CSV table of C-alpha atoms in Angstrom, one decimal:
chain,number,residue,atom,x,y,z
A,1,MET,CA,49.4,49.2,38.2
A,2,ASP,CA,51.9,50.7,40.7
A,3,GLN,CA,53.3,53.5,38.6
A,4,LEU,CA,51.6,55.8,36.1
A,5,SER,CA,53.1,57.7,33.2
A,6,PRO,CA,52.3,61.4,32.7
A,7,ASP,CA,50.2,60.6,29.6
A,8,GLU,CA,48.0,58.4,31.8
A,9,CYS,CA,47.5,61.3,34.2
A,10,SER,CA,46.4,63.9,31.6
A,11,VAL,CA,42.9,65.0,31.2
A,12,THR,CA,41.4,66.6,28.1
A,13,PRO,CA,37.8,67.8,27.3
A,14,ALA,CA,37.4,64.8,25.0
A,15,ALA,CA,37.5,62.6,28.1
A,16,GLN,CA,34.0,63.8,29.2
A,17,ILE,CA,32.2,60.8,30.7
A,18,GLY,CA,29.0,62.2,31.9
A,19,VAL,CA,27.2,64.9,34.0
A,20,ILE,CA,26.2,65.4,37.6
A,21,THR,CA,22.5,64.7,38.3
A,22,GLU,CA,22.4,64.8,42.1
A,23,VAL,CA,24.5,66.3,44.9
A,24,HIS,CA,24.0,65.0,48.4
A,25,GLY,CA,26.6,66.6,50.5
A,26,PRO,CA,29.9,64.9,49.7
A,27,VAL,CA,28.2,62.3,47.5
A,28,VAL,CA,27.3,63.0,43.8
A,29,VAL,CA,25.4,60.9,41.3
A,30,ILE,CA,26.7,61.0,37.8
A,31,ARG,CA,24.9,60.0,34.7
A,32,CYS,CA,27.5,58.4,32.6
A,33,GLN,CA,27.8,57.6,28.8
A,34,ARG,CA,29.8,54.6,30.0
A,35,LEU,CA,30.4,53.5,33.5
A,36,PRO,CA,33.9,54.1,34.9
A,37,PRO,CA,35.5,51.4,36.9
A,38,LEU,CA,35.1,51.4,40.7
A,39,ARG,CA,37.9,53.6,42.3
A,40,ARG,CA,38.4,55.6,39.1
A,41,ALA,CA,39.2,59.2,39.7
A,42,LEU,CA,36.9,61.6,37.9
A,43,LYS,CA,37.2,65.4,37.5
A,44,ALA,CA,34.9,68.5,37.2
A,45,PHE,CA,35.9,72.1,36.8
A,46,VAL,CA,34.2,74.9,38.7
A,47,ASP,CA,35.2,78.5,38.4
A,48,GLY,CA,38.7,77.5,37.4
A,49,GLU,CA,39.2,75.0,40.1
A,50,THR,CA,39.5,71.3,39.7
A,51,TYR,CA,37.3,69.1,41.7
A,52,LEU,CA,38.2,65.3,42.1
A,53,PHE,CA,35.8,62.4,42.8
A,54,GLU,CA,36.3,58.7,43.4
A,55,VAL,CA,33.8,56.2,42.1
A,56,HIS,CA,32.3,54.0,44.9
A,57,GLN,CA,29.1,52.5,43.5
A,58,HIS,CA,27.4,51.6,40.2
A,59,LEU,CA,23.7,52.2,40.7
A,60,ASP,CA,22.5,51.0,37.3
A,61,GLN,CA,23.8,50.8,33.7
A,62,HIS,CA,24.1,54.6,33.3
A,63,HIS,CA,24.5,56.0,36.9
A,64,ALA,CA,27.5,55.9,39.3
A,65,ARG,CA,27.8,57.3,42.7
A,66,ALA,CA,31.1,59.0,43.8
A,67,ILE,CA,32.6,60.7,46.8
A,68,THR,CA,34.0,64.2,46.3
A,69,LEU,CA,37.6,64.8,47.5
A,70,HIS,CA,37.0,68.6,47.8
A,71,ARG,CA,34.4,70.8,49.3
A,72,THR,CA,31.2,70.6,47.3
A,73,GLY,CA,30.4,74.4,47.1
A,74,GLY,CA,29.9,75.3,43.5
A,75,LEU,CA,28.8,71.9,42.3
A,76,CYS,CA,25.4,71.8,40.6
A,77,ARG,CA,23.3,69.4,38.5
A,78,GLY,CA,24.4,69.3,34.8
A,79,ARG,CA,28.0,70.0,35.5
A,80,PRO,CA,30.3,68.0,33.0
A,81,VAL,CA,32.5,65.3,34.6
A,82,TYR,CA,35.7,64.1,32.9
A,83,ASP,CA,37.6,60.8,33.2
A,84,THR,CA,41.1,61.0,34.4
A,85,GLY,CA,41.8,57.5,32.9
A,86,ALA,CA,43.4,56.3,36.2
A,87,PRO,CA,42.7,55.8,39.9
A,88,LEU,CA,43.7,58.4,42.4
A,89,HIS,CA,47.5,58.8,42.2
A,90,VAL,CA,50.3,60.8,43.8
A,91,PRO,CA,53.6,62.2,42.4
A,92,VAL,CA,56.6,60.4,44.1
A,93,SER,CA,60.1,61.7,44.4
A,94,ILE,CA,63.0,61.5,46.8
A,95,ASP,CA,62.4,65.3,47.2
A,96,CYS,CA,59.3,64.5,49.1
A,97,LEU,CA,61.3,64.2,52.4
A,98,GLY,CA,61.0,67.3,54.5
A,99,ARG,CA,57.7,68.3,52.8
A,100,LEU,CA,54.1,68.7,54.0
A,101,LEU,CA,51.6,67.4,51.5
A,102,ASN,CA,47.9,66.7,51.1
A,103,ILE,CA,46.1,63.7,49.7
A,104,PHE,CA,47.0,64.5,46.2
A,105,GLY,CA,50.7,65.1,46.8
A,106,GLU,CA,50.2,68.8,46.5
A,107,PRO,CA,52.2,71.1,48.9
A,108,LEU,CA,50.7,72.4,52.1
A,109,ASP,CA,54.0,74.2,53.2
A,110,GLY,CA,54.1,77.0,50.8
A,111,ALA,CA,57.1,75.4,48.8
A,112,PRO,CA,57.0,74.5,45.1
A,113,ALA,CA,55.2,71.4,43.9
A,114,LEU,CA,57.2,68.1,43.6
A,115,GLU,CA,59.0,68.1,40.3
A,116,THR,CA,58.7,64.5,39.0
A,117,ASP,CA,57.4,62.4,36.1
A,118,GLU,CA,56.6,59.4,38.3
A,119,TYR,CA,53.3,58.7,39.8
A,120,ARG,CA,51.9,55.9,42.0
A,121,ASN,CA,48.4,54.6,42.3
A,122,ILE,CA,47.2,54.8,46.0
A,123,HIS,CA,45.2,51.6,45.5
A,124,THR,CA,48.1,49.1,44.9
A,125,PRO,CA,47.6,45.5,46.0
A,126,PRO,CA,49.8,44.3,48.9
A,127,THR,CA,53.3,43.0,48.2
A,128,ALA,CA,53.3,39.4,46.9
A,129,LEU,CA,53.8,36.8,49.6
A,130,TRP,CA,57.1,35.5,47.9
A,131,ASP,CA,58.5,39.0,47.9
A,132,ALA,CA,57.6,39.8,51.6
A,133,VAL,CA,60.2,39.3,54.3
A,134,ASP,CA,59.4,38.7,58.0
A,135,THR,CA,62.3,40.2,59.8
A,136,GLY,CA,61.3,39.4,63.4
A,137,ASP,CA,64.1,41.7,64.7
A,138,ILE,CA,63.6,44.1,67.6
A,139,LEU,CA,63.6,47.8,66.7
A,140,GLN,CA,65.1,49.6,69.6
A,141,THR,CA,63.6,53.0,70.3
A,142,GLY,CA,65.6,54.3,73.2
A,143,ILE,CA,62.4,54.5,75.3
A,144,LYS,CA,62.8,52.4,78.4
A,145,VAL,CA,59.3,51.2,79.1
A,146,ILE,CA,58.8,50.3,75.4
A,147,ASP,CA,62.1,48.5,74.8
A,148,LEU,CA,61.7,46.5,78.1
A,149,LEU,CA,58.1,45.5,78.3
A,150,CYS,CA,56.5,45.7,74.7
A,151,PRO,CA,59.4,45.9,72.2
A,152,PHE,CA,58.8,46.9,68.7
A,153,VAL,CA,59.1,44.4,65.9
A,154,ARG,CA,61.1,45.7,62.9
A,155,GLY,CA,58.7,45.7,60.0
A,156,GLY,CA,55.8,45.0,62.2
A,157,LYS,CA,52.8,47.1,63.5
A,158,THR,CA,52.4,48.7,66.8
A,159,GLY,CA,49.2,50.4,68.2
A,160,LEU,CA,49.2,53.1,70.8
A,161,PHE,CA,45.9,52.9,72.5
A,162,GLY,CA,44.4,55.5,74.7
A,163,GLY,CA,41.7,58.1,75.2
A,164,ALA,CA,42.1,61.8,74.6
A,165,GLY,CA,44.9,63.7,76.3
A,166,VAL,CA,47.1,60.8,77.5
A,167,GLY,CA,50.1,61.6,75.4
A,168,LYS,CA,49.7,59.5,72.1
A,169,THR,CA,50.9,62.2,69.8
A,170,VAL,CA,54.0,63.1,71.9
A,171,LEU,CA,55.0,59.4,72.1
A,172,VAL,CA,54.6,59.1,68.2
A,173,MET,CA,56.8,62.1,67.7
A,174,GLU,CA,59.5,60.6,69.9
A,175,PHE,CA,59.3,57.4,67.9
A,176,MET,CA,59.9,59.4,64.7
A,177,HIS,CA,62.9,61.1,66.3
A,178,ALA,CA,64.3,57.7,67.5
A,179,VAL,CA,64.1,56.2,64.0
A,180,ALA,CA,65.9,59.2,62.5
A,181,ALA,CA,68.6,59.4,65.2
A,182,LEU,CA,69.2,55.7,66.1
A,183,HIS,CA,68.5,54.0,62.8
A,184,SER,CA,69.2,56.7,60.1
A,185,GLY,CA,65.7,56.1,58.8
A,186,VAL,CA,63.0,58.1,57.4
A,187,SER,CA,59.5,58.7,58.6
A,188,VAL,CA,56.1,59.2,56.9
A,189,PHE,CA,53.4,60.7,59.0
A,190,ALA,CA,49.7,60.4,58.0
A,191,GLY,CA,47.6,63.0,59.8
A,192,VAL,CA,44.0,61.5,59.5
A,193,GLY,CA,41.4,64.1,60.5
A,194,GLU,CA,44.0,66.2,62.3
A,195,ARG,CA,42.8,69.6,63.6
A,196,ILE,CA,44.5,72.4,61.7
A,197,ARG,CA,46.0,73.7,65.0
A,198,GLU,CA,47.4,70.3,65.8
A,199,GLY,CA,48.9,69.9,62.4
A,200,HIS,CA,50.5,73.3,62.5
A,201,GLU,CA,52.0,72.7,66.0
A,202,LEU,CA,53.3,69.2,65.0
A,203,TRP,CA,55.0,70.5,61.9
A,204,HIS,CA,56.8,73.2,63.8
A,205,GLU,CA,57.8,70.8,66.6
A,206,MET,CA,59.3,68.4,64.2
A,207,ARG,CA,61.3,71.2,62.6
A,208,GLU,CA,62.5,72.3,66.0
A,209,ALA,CA,63.5,68.8,66.9
A,210,GLY,CA,65.6,68.5,63.9
A,211,VAL,CA,64.0,65.5,62.2
A,212,MET,CA,61.8,67.2,59.6
A,213,ASP,CA,64.5,66.8,56.9
A,214,GLN,CA,64.0,62.9,57.3
A,215,THR,CA,60.2,63.2,57.5
A,216,LEU,CA,57.3,63.4,55.0
A,217,MET,CA,53.9,64.6,56.5
A,218,CYS,CA,50.7,64.0,54.7
A,219,PHE,CA,47.5,65.7,56.2
A,220,GLY,CA,43.9,65.1,55.6
A,221,GLN,CA,42.4,67.7,57.9
A,222,MET,CA,39.3,67.5,60.0
A,223,ASP,CA,37.4,70.1,58.0
A,224,GLU,CA,37.9,68.2,54.7
A,225,SER,CA,35.7,65.7,52.9
A,226,PRO,CA,35.2,62.3,54.5
A,227,GLY,CA,36.7,60.9,51.2
A,228,VAL,CA,40.0,62.7,52.0
A,229,ARG,CA,40.0,61.5,55.6
A,230,PHE,CA,39.3,58.0,54.3
A,231,ARG,CA,42.0,57.9,51.7
A,232,ILE,CA,44.8,60.0,53.2
A,233,GLY,CA,46.1,56.9,55.0
A,234,LEU,CA,46.5,55.1,51.6
A,235,SER,CA,48.2,58.1,50.1
A,236,ALA,CA,50.8,58.4,52.9
A,237,LEU,CA,51.3,54.6,52.7
A,238,THR,CA,52.0,54.9,49.1
A,239,TYR,CA,54.9,57.3,49.8
A,240,ALA,CA,56.2,54.9,52.5
A,241,GLU,CA,56.2,52.1,49.9
A,242,TYR,CA,58.1,54.3,47.5
A,243,LEU,CA,60.7,55.2,50.0
A,244,ARG,CA,61.1,51.5,51.0
A,245,ASP,CA,61.5,50.3,47.4
A,246,SER,CA,63.5,53.2,46.1
A,247,VAL,CA,65.6,54.5,48.9
A,248,ALA,CA,66.0,51.1,50.6
A,249,ARG,CA,66.1,52.5,54.2
A,250,GLU,CA,64.3,51.9,57.4
A,251,VAL,CA,60.9,53.5,57.1
A,252,LEU,CA,58.6,54.4,60.0
A,253,PHE,CA,55.0,54.8,59.0
A,254,VAL,CA,53.0,56.7,61.6
A,255,MET,CA,49.3,57.2,61.5
A,256,ASP,CA,47.5,59.6,63.9
A,257,ASN,CA,44.7,58.7,64.3
A,258,ILE,CA,43.6,55.5,62.6
A,259,PHE,CA,40.2,55.7,64.6
A,260,ARG,CA,39.4,58.8,62.5
A,261,PHE,CA,40.0,56.6,59.4
A,262,VAL,CA,37.3,54.2,60.6
A,263,GLN,CA,35.0,57.2,61.4
A,264,ALA,CA,35.5,58.5,57.8
A,265,GLY,CA,34.6,55.1,56.4
A,266,SER,CA,31.5,54.9,58.6
A,267,GLU,CA,30.5,58.4,57.3
A,268,ILE,CA,30.9,57.3,53.7
A,269,SER,CA,29.1,54.1,54.3
A,270,SER,CA,26.1,56.0,55.6
A,271,LEU,CA,26.2,58.4,52.7
A,272,LEU,CA,26.2,55.5,50.3
A,273,GLY,CA,23.1,54.1,51.9
A,274,ARG,CA,24.6,51.0,53.5
A,275,MET,CA,22.8,49.5,56.6
A,276,PRO,CA,25.0,50.0,59.6
A,277,ALA,CA,26.4,47.0,61.5
A,278,THR,CA,27.6,46.5,65.1
A,279,VAL,CA,27.4,49.6,67.3
A,280,GLY,CA,26.7,51.7,64.2
A,281,TYR,CA,29.9,50.9,62.4
A,282,GLN,CA,30.0,50.2,58.6
A,283,PRO,CA,29.5,46.5,57.5
A,284,THR,CA,32.7,46.8,55.6
A,285,LEU,CA,34.7,47.7,58.7
A,286,ILE,CA,36.9,44.5,58.8
A,287,SER,CA,37.8,44.6,55.1
A,288,GLU,CA,38.5,48.3,55.1
A,289,VAL,CA,41.0,48.0,58.1
A,290,ALA,CA,42.6,44.9,56.5
A,291,GLU,CA,43.1,46.7,53.1
A,292,LEU,CA,45.2,49.3,54.9
A,293,GLN,CA,47.1,47.1,57.3
A,294,GLU,CA,47.9,44.3,54.9
A,295,ARG,CA,50.0,46.8,52.7
A,296,ILE,CA,52.4,47.5,55.7
A,297,LEU,CA,55.1,44.9,54.8
A,298,SER,CA,58.8,44.5,54.7
A,299,THR,CA,60.6,43.4,51.5
A,300,ARG,CA,64.3,42.6,50.5
A,301,SER,CA,64.6,46.3,49.7
A,302,GLY,CA,63.6,47.6,53.1
A,303,ALA,CA,61.3,47.6,56.1
A,304,ILE,CA,58.1,49.6,56.9
A,305,THR,CA,57.5,49.7,60.7
A,306,ALA,CA,54.1,51.1,61.5
A,307,VAL,CA,53.1,53.0,64.6
A,308,GLU,CA,49.4,53.8,64.8
A,309,ALA,CA,47.7,55.9,67.4
A,310,VAL,CA,44.3,54.5,68.2
A,311,TYR,CA,41.7,56.5,70.0
A,312,VAL,CA,39.7,54.3,72.3
A,313,PRO,CA,36.1,55.5,72.7
A,314,ALA,CA,35.2,55.9,76.3
A,315,ASP,CA,38.3,53.9,77.1
A,316,ASP,CA,36.6,50.7,76.0
A,317,MET,CA,39.0,48.3,74.5
A,318,THR,CA,36.1,46.0,73.4
A,319,ASP,CA,34.9,48.6,70.9
A,320,PRO,CA,34.4,46.9,67.4
A,321,ALA,CA,36.8,49.4,65.7
A,322,VAL,CA,39.4,48.9,68.3
A,323,ASP,CA,39.1,45.1,68.1
A,324,ALA,CA,39.4,45.2,64.3
A,325,ILE,CA,42.6,47.2,64.5
A,326,LEU,CA,44.0,45.1,67.4
A,327,GLY,CA,43.9,41.9,65.3
A,328,HIS,CA,46.5,43.2,62.9
A,329,LEU,CA,49.0,44.4,65.4
A,330,ASP,CA,52.3,42.9,66.6
A,331,SER,CA,52.5,45.1,69.7
A,332,ALA,CA,49.9,47.0,71.7
A,333,VAL,CA,51.0,49.8,73.9
A,334,VAL,CA,48.1,51.0,76.1
A,335,LEU,CA,48.3,54.5,77.6
A,336,SER,CA,46.4,54.9,80.8
A,337,ARG,CA,44.7,58.0,82.1
A,338,ALA,CA,45.5,56.8,85.7
A,339,GLN,CA,49.2,56.7,84.9
A,340,ALA,CA,49.0,60.2,83.4
A,341,GLY,CA,47.2,61.4,86.5
A,342,LYS,CA,50.2,60.2,88.7
A,343,GLY,CA,52.6,62.1,86.5
A,344,ILE,CA,54.0,58.9,85.0
A,345,TYR,CA,55.1,59.9,81.4
A,346,PRO,CA,55.0,58.1,79.0
A,347,ALA,CA,51.8,57.0,80.5
A,348,VAL,CA,52.1,53.3,79.4
A,349,GLU,CA,50.2,50.8,81.4
A,350,PRO,CA,52.8,48.0,81.6
A,351,LEU,CA,50.3,45.3,82.8
A,352,GLN,CA,48.0,45.8,79.8
A,353,SER,CA,50.6,46.5,77.1
A,354,ALA,CA,51.9,43.4,75.2
A,355,SER,CA,54.1,42.4,72.2
A,356,ARG,CA,54.4,39.2,70.3
A,357,ALA,CA,58.2,39.7,70.4
A,358,MET,CA,58.2,39.2,74.2
A,359,ASP,CA,59.4,35.6,74.2
A,360,ARG,CA,62.7,33.9,74.9
A,361,GLN,CA,63.5,33.0,71.4
A,362,THR,CA,63.1,36.7,70.2
A,363,VAL,CA,64.5,38.8,73.0
A,364,GLY,CA,66.7,36.2,74.8
A,365,ASP,CA,66.5,34.7,78.2
A,366,HIS,CA,68.1,37.6,80.0
A,367,HIS,CA,65.7,40.2,78.6
A,368,TYR,CA,62.7,38.0,79.2
A,369,ALA,CA,63.6,37.2,82.8
A,370,VAL,CA,64.1,40.9,83.6
A,371,ALA,CA,60.8,42.0,81.9
A,372,GLU,CA,58.8,39.3,83.9
A,373,GLY,CA,60.4,40.2,87.1
A,374,VAL,CA,59.4,43.9,86.5
A,375,ARG,CA,55.9,42.8,85.6
A,376,GLU,CA,55.7,40.6,88.7
A,377,GLN,CA,56.7,43.5,90.9
A,378,LEU,CA,54.3,45.9,89.4
A,379,ALA,CA,51.4,43.4,89.4
A,380,ARG,CA,51.9,42.7,93.1
A,381,TYR,CA,52.0,46.4,93.9
A,382,ARG,CA,48.7,46.8,92.0
A,383,GLU,CA,47.2,44.1,94.1
A,384,LEU,CA,48.3,45.8,97.3
A,385,GLU,CA,47.2,49.3,96.4
A,386,ASP,CA,43.8,49.0,97.8
A,387,ILE,CA,45.1,47.6,101.2
A,388,ILE,CA,47.6,50.5,101.3
A,389,ALA,CA,44.9,53.0,100.6
A,390,MET,CA,42.7,51.6,103.5
A,391,LEU,CA,45.2,50.6,106.1
A,392,GLY,CA,48.5,52.2,105.2
A,393,ILE,CA,51.8,50.6,104.1
A,394,GLU,CA,52.7,49.8,107.7
A,395,GLU,CA,50.2,47.0,107.9
A,396,LEU,CA,51.9,45.0,105.1
A,397,SER,CA,54.5,42.3,105.7
A,398,ARG,CA,58.2,43.3,105.5
A,399,GLN,CA,58.4,41.4,102.2
A,400,ASP,CA,55.4,43.1,100.7
A,401,ARG,CA,56.7,46.5,101.8
A,402,ARG,CA,59.9,45.8,100.1
A,403,ILE,CA,58.0,44.8,96.9
A,404,VAL,CA,56.0,48.0,97.0
A,405,LEU,CA,59.0,50.3,97.5
A,406,ARG,CA,60.9,48.7,94.7
A,407,ALA,CA,57.8,48.7,92.4
A,408,ARG,CA,57.3,52.4,93.0
A,409,LYS,CA,60.9,53.1,92.1
A,410,LEU,CA,60.7,50.9,89.0
A,411,GLN,CA,57.5,52.8,88.1
A,412,ARG,CA,59.3,56.1,88.3
A,413,TYR,CA,62.4,54.8,86.7
A,414,LEU,CA,60.4,53.9,83.6
A,415,THR,CA,59.5,57.5,83.1
A,416,GLN,CA,61.7,59.5,80.7
A,417,PRO,CA,62.1,63.0,79.3
A,418,PHE,CA,61.6,63.2,75.5
A,419,ASN,CA,63.8,65.0,73.0
A,420,VAL,CA,60.8,66.3,71.0
A,421,ILE,CA,59.3,68.3,73.9
A,422,ALA,CA,62.5,69.4,75.6
A,423,SER,CA,61.9,73.1,74.6
A,424,HIS,CA,58.5,72.9,76.5
A,425,THR,CA,59.6,70.9,79.7
A,426,GLY,CA,63.1,72.4,80.1
A,427,ILE,CA,64.4,68.9,80.6
A,428,ALA,CA,66.9,67.6,78.0
A,429,GLY,CA,65.6,64.4,76.3
A,430,VAL,CA,67.4,61.1,76.7
A,431,SER,CA,67.6,57.9,74.8
A,432,VAL,CA,68.6,54.9,76.8
A,433,PRO,CA,70.1,51.7,75.1
A,434,LEU,CA,68.3,48.5,76.0
A,435,GLU,CA,71.4,47.1,77.7
A,436,GLU,CA,71.5,49.9,80.2
A,437,THR,CA,67.7,49.5,80.8
A,438,LEU,CA,68.1,45.9,81.5
A,439,ALA,CA,71.0,46.4,83.8
A,440,ASP,CA,69.2,49.1,85.8
A,441,CYS,CA,66.0,47.0,86.2
A,442,GLU,CA,68.0,44.0,87.3
A,443,ALA,CA,69.7,46.1,89.9
A,444,PHE,CA,66.3,47.4,91.1
A,445,LEU,CA,65.0,43.8,91.4
A,446,ARG,CA,68.1,42.8,93.4
A,447,GLY,CA,67.7,45.7,95.8
A,448,ASP,CA,70.8,47.7,94.8
A,449,TYR,CA,68.8,50.8,95.0
A,450,ASP,CA,66.7,50.2,98.0
A,451,GLU,CA,68.3,53.1,99.8
A,452,LEU,CA,67.5,55.5,97.0
A,453,GLY,CA,64.7,58.0,97.1
A,454,GLU,CA,61.8,57.8,94.6
A,455,ASP,CA,62.5,61.3,93.3
A,456,ASP,CA,66.1,60.2,92.3
A,457,CYS,CA,64.6,57.7,89.9
A,458,TYR,CA,62.0,60.0,88.3
A,459,MET,CA,62.4,61.5,84.8
A,460,ARG,CA,66.0,60.4,84.2
A,461,GLY,CA,67.9,58.3,81.7
A,462,SER,CA,69.9,55.4,83.0
A,463,MET,CA,71.1,55.1,86.5
A,464,ARG,CA,74.7,55.2,85.2
A,465,ASP,CA,74.0,58.8,83.9
A,466,ARG,CA,72.7,59.7,87.4
A,467,ALA,CA,75.9,58.5,89.0
A,468,LYS,CA,77.9,60.8,86.8
């Protein structure tokens, strides 16, 4: 059931289903008069506050194990538990844009609660195959290195892979700005396990960048129950589906960070007593990731394009969690600590990043040829770096020296100042159309800018803007 009526969301004392018999951290065991269905939302009342639980296991005919979606302070054995009559659901309304909400759709920004009679279940099945649409179009972002080498697929899924501190969140913010500015779309941001400080800074930066009015932010903070961190992605995705179906616009769904979703699932799995699998991850890792990813689809009403920041443990791309996420993606943008150390921002590693859209049929012969030419120059430069470090560039042949100098300029040309951090850097952000990026890169490959200094290519828009 996608939508719930207000009557289905009401709770009365007559709906008592059982009592709490055990409390183990965020896990509670409930002795039930009748077993509630799995994923049913239950409630308890403690000192005037409402505590929500989600049923995860049936232990026997009269006992169920549930995960709390609140802190557990104040819970005790014998506490009555009530059936809500429905799974976890959120209020949906067009007024959700510009708001900061929690997993239950309650405000975190100090503004009044959403006024609506419409609710949606966060556990809806994916869109039926006959209703899904594969657009296959390119979604331009105005970010040179992305549009050139690993373009986004409209209605597809893109992962930003990188360790801590390489610029994933800033790049995500710029994508949200691009969708609002270039495509008149809306963005839904899911903050999974965000630090309160990070969430506060992001909220204010989005307002300063002028895109908060077209953005909905849902936060499951780091200090909250693992159940909240595990379900906040589904809650935010429910809002994205609502905007896609009701507003019929371009929707950008952003998750930062999906690795914390996996971590929360692993924590819950251990609390439920499941035996861990590979590298300590939960045995249900593949199905849990798929449950989230398979709901990110486009329909005839609109498209949901997902951008997911993925923390890479110890910069190891073979980690089971990273591998499980990678299998669902259309584009993979790898952020490199080495690039960031050189001052190359965005710190995209062009030789490791890839997109399924990078073929002649999708991007066209011209785009494909220019992108391959740029990759070839950068790859040859990478091969020659060790020789340059040991012997110096003077020991290279004339042709290799020319390749190195052009590659270094291309590397710096693919840097770009961002709009969302212009107030911090003092450099006005730029958005570069794909046609100008292709023309500039083609000119670099021909040698039109061989006489230009590397500093003249760094942190600029198109070369045409430089000429002005």
